[in-house]
Structures are given as C-alpha cells and as structure tokens.
C-alpha positions as CSV (number, residue, x, y, z in Angstrom):
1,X,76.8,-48.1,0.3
2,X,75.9,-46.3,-3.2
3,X,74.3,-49.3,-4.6
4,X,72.1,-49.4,-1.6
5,X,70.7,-46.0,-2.9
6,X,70.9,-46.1,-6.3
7,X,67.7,-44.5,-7.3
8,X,67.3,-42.3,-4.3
9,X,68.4,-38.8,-3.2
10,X,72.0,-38.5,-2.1
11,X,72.7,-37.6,1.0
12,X,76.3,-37.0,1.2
13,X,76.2,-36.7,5.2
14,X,74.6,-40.1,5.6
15,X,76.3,-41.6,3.4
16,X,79.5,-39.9,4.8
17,X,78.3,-41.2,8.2
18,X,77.2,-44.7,7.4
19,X,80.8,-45.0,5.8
20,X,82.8,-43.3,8.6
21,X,84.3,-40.8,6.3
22,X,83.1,-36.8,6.2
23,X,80.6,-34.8,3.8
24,X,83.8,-34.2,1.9
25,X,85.4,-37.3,1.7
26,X,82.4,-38.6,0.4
27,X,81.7,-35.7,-1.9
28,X,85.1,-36.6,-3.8
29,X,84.7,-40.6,-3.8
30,X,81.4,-39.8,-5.7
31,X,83.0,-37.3,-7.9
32,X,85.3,-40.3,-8.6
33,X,82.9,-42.9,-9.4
34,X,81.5,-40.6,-11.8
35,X,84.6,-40.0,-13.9
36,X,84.9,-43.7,-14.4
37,X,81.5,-43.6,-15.3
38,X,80.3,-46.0,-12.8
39,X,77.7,-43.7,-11.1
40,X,75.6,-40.8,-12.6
41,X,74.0,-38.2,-10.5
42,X,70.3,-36.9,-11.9
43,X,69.6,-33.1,-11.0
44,X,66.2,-31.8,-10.4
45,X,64.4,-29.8,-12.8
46,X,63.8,-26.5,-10.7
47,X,60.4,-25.1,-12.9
48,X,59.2,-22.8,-10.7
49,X,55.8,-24.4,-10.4
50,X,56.3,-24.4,-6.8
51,X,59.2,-23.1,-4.7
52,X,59.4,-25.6,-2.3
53,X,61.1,-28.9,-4.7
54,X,63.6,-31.0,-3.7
55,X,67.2,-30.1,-5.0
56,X,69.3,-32.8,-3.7
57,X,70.3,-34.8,-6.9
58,X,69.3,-38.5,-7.4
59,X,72.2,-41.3,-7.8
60,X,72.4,-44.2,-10.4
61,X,74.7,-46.9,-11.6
62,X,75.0,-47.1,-15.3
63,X,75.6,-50.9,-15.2
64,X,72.6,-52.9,-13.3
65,X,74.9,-55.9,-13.8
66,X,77.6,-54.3,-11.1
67,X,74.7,-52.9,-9.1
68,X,73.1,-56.3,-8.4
69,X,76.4,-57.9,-8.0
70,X,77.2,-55.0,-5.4
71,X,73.7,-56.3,-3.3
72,X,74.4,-59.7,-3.5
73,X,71.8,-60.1,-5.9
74,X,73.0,-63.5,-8.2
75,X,69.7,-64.5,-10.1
76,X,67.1,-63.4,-11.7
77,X,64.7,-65.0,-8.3
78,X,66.6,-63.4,-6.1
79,X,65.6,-60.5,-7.8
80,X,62.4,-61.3,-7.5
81,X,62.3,-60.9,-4.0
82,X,64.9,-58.2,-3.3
83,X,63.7,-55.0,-1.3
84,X,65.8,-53.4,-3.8
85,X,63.9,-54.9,-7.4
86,X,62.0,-51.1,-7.7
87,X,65.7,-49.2,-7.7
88,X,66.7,-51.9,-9.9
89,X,64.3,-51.5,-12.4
90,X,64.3,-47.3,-12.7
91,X,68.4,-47.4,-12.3
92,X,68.0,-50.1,-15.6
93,X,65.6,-47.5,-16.9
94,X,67.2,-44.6,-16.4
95,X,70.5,-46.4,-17.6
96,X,69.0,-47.0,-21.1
97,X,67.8,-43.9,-21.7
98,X,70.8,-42.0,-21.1
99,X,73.1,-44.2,-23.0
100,X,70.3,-43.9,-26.0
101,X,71.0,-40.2,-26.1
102,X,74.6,-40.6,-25.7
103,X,74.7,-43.0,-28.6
104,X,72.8,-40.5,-30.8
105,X,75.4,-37.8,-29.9
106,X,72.8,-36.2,-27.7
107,X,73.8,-34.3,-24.4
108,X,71.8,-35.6,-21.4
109,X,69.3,-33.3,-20.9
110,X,67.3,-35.9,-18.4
111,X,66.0,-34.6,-14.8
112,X,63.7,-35.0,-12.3
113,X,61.2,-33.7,-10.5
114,X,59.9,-34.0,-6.8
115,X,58.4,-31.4,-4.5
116,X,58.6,-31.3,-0.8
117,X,56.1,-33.6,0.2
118,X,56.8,-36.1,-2.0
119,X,55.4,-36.0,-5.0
120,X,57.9,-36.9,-7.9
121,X,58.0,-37.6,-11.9
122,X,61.2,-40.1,-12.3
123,X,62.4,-38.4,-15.5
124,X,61.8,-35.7,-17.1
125,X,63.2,-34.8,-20.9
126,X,64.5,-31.8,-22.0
127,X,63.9,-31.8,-25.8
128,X,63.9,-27.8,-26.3
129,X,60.9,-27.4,-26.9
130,X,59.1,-29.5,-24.7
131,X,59.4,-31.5,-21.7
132,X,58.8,-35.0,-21.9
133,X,57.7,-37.2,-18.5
134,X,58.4,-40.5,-17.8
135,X,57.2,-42.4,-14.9
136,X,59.0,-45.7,-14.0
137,X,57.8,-48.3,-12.2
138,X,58.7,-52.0,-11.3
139,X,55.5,-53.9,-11.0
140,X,53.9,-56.0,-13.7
141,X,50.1,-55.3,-13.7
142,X,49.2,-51.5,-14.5
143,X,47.8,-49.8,-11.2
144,X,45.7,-46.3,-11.4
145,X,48.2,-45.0,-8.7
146,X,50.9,-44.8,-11.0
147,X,49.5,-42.1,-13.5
148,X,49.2,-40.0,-10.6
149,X,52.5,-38.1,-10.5
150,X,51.9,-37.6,-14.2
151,X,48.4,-36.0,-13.5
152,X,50.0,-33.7,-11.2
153,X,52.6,-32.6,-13.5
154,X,50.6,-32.1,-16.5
155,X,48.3,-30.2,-14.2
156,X,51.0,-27.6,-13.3
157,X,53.3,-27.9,-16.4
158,X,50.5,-27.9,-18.8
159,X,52.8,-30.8,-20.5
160,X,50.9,-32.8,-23.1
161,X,51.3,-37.1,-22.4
162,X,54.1,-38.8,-21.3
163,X,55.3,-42.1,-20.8
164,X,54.7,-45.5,-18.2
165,X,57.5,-48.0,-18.4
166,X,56.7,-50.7,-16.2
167,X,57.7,-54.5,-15.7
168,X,54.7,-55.5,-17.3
169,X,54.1,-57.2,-21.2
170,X,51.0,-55.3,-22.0
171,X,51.8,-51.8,-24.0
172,X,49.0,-49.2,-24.6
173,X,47.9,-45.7,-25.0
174,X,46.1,-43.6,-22.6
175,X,45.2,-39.7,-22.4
176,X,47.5,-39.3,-19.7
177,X,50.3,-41.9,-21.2
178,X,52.0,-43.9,-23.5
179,X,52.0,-47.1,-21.1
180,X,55.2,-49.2,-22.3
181,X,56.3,-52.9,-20.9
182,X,59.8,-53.3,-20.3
183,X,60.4,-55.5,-23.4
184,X,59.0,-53.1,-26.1
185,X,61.1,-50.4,-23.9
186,X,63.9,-52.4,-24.2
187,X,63.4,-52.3,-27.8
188,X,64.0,-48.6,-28.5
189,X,60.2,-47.4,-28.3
190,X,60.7,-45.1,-25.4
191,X,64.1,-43.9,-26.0
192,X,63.8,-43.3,-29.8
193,X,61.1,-41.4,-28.6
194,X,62.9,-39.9,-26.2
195,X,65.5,-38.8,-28.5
C-alpha cells in the first residue's frame, strides 16, 4: 500500500482504511519502516507566503529497486507504461539527493512546498542562506508547464533560479532554471549543487 503512494501525501486514515488497520496502527508501521530506513517522510516547508499550505508530509522509498519490485514492476518497459513511472522518477530523484547530503555528512534539510489548491515545488533546499527549488518531472521532452510552480515560487519567495530534472537528455540554462536530464543528474550536477 506505501509503494502505491510513494511520492504523494500520506494519509494515515486511508491508508489505515485501505489496510484494515487504525490511524494508529498505521502511524507506528510507518514509524517502523522509517527506522529501517526503507521509507522517508518529506515535511512541508511552512513559509508564511500564504497560510493556507498543505502540512501533511510526503512519503518516499529510498530504494526504487524495492519500490518497483513492490508494484510488480520487472523491466525497464514495464516501466515505461506504468501509471506509476512519475512517482518513480521523483522517489529516484528525491532518493539521490538525500543520500548525496548524507554522504557529505549533511543533515537533510530537504522540504516541500504545496498550497491548498495545488500548486506545489517537489523540493525545496534549505542551504542557510538560501532556498534552493527543484522541480522534478518524468517526461522526456521539456514542456513550458513545468517551470510554472517555479514561477510561482520565485514570485512569492523572491528565490533566485532553481533546478528542472526531467527524464530527458538535453541539459540547459534558463532564467527561471537550470534544466538538467536525468543522466547528467545522475552524475552529481544537481546534488553537488545541492550540497
């Protein structure tokens, strides 16, 4: 049931319903996949840009591997098609940069942010001094739509550019973004950055 929401809000009453267990129950079998380290919960970053965000914290896998296996995902086609191939690709994401910090002895630092009708930015960075945005997104051509939630953002947070990682090849620089493929993310590009 978690790795059909990896990369979405938790809802510990639906998931507590769709398992047949209570809020509590599964409140403490998520508390105990996070001490092995097989799931990661992402809190929102509460700025006070607008009152009304979302504060229900988003759930990952660290291991994509054991998440595909878990939705009966067994190659790289059936990935391909899979309803689930967006969740996929911002748990790997998200996955990558948080074991890049951890490997350089960093604490997490990572959020997100969505307000109540929708609008989100998929991670955010806390560096200190600034906040760094990174939008995440699984197809492979570069659509206009998916600068928007950065627009917004820099809009309220007066943030300067962030970061694109998509499925894509083609890396490049815009005002709004560093636009990153997945392989040149996978390289280190993003998350030294990020670092």
């Amino acid at each position: 049931m978690c790795a059909a929401r990896s990369g979405q809000l938790l809802n510990l009453s639906s998931l507590g319903s769709d398992c047949g267990i209570s809020h509590n129950t599964a409140k403490s079998w998520i508390s105990i996949l996070q001490a092995s380290y097989m799931l990661y919960q992402l809190n929102p970053h509460h700025a006070n840009f607008n009152k009304r965000l979302v504060k229900s914290p988003k759930l990952y896998f660290y291991d994509t591997g054991l998440l595909c296996h878990l939705l009966g995902i067994v190659k790289p086609a059936d990935l391909a098609i899979s309803q689930y191939r967006g969740q996929i690709f911002e748990t790997w994401v998200m996955s990558e940069i948080l074991k890049s910090r951890f490997n350089s002895g960093l604490r997490e630092n990572i959020y997100y942010w969505r307000n109540h009708i929708g609008q989100e930015i998929d991670c955010i960075i806390d560096k200190g001094s600034s906040l760094v945005p990174i939008e995440i997104k699984a197809g492979q051509t570069i659509n206009s739509d998916y600068f928007k939630g950065l627009e917004l953002w820099n809009k309220m947070a007066g943030a300067g550019p962030g970061y694109l990682v998509y499925a894509g090849d083609i890396s490049q620089k815009r005002s709004i973004a560093t636009v990153v493929g997945w392989k040149e993310f996978a390289l280190k590009t993003v998350k030294q950055a990020a670092v």
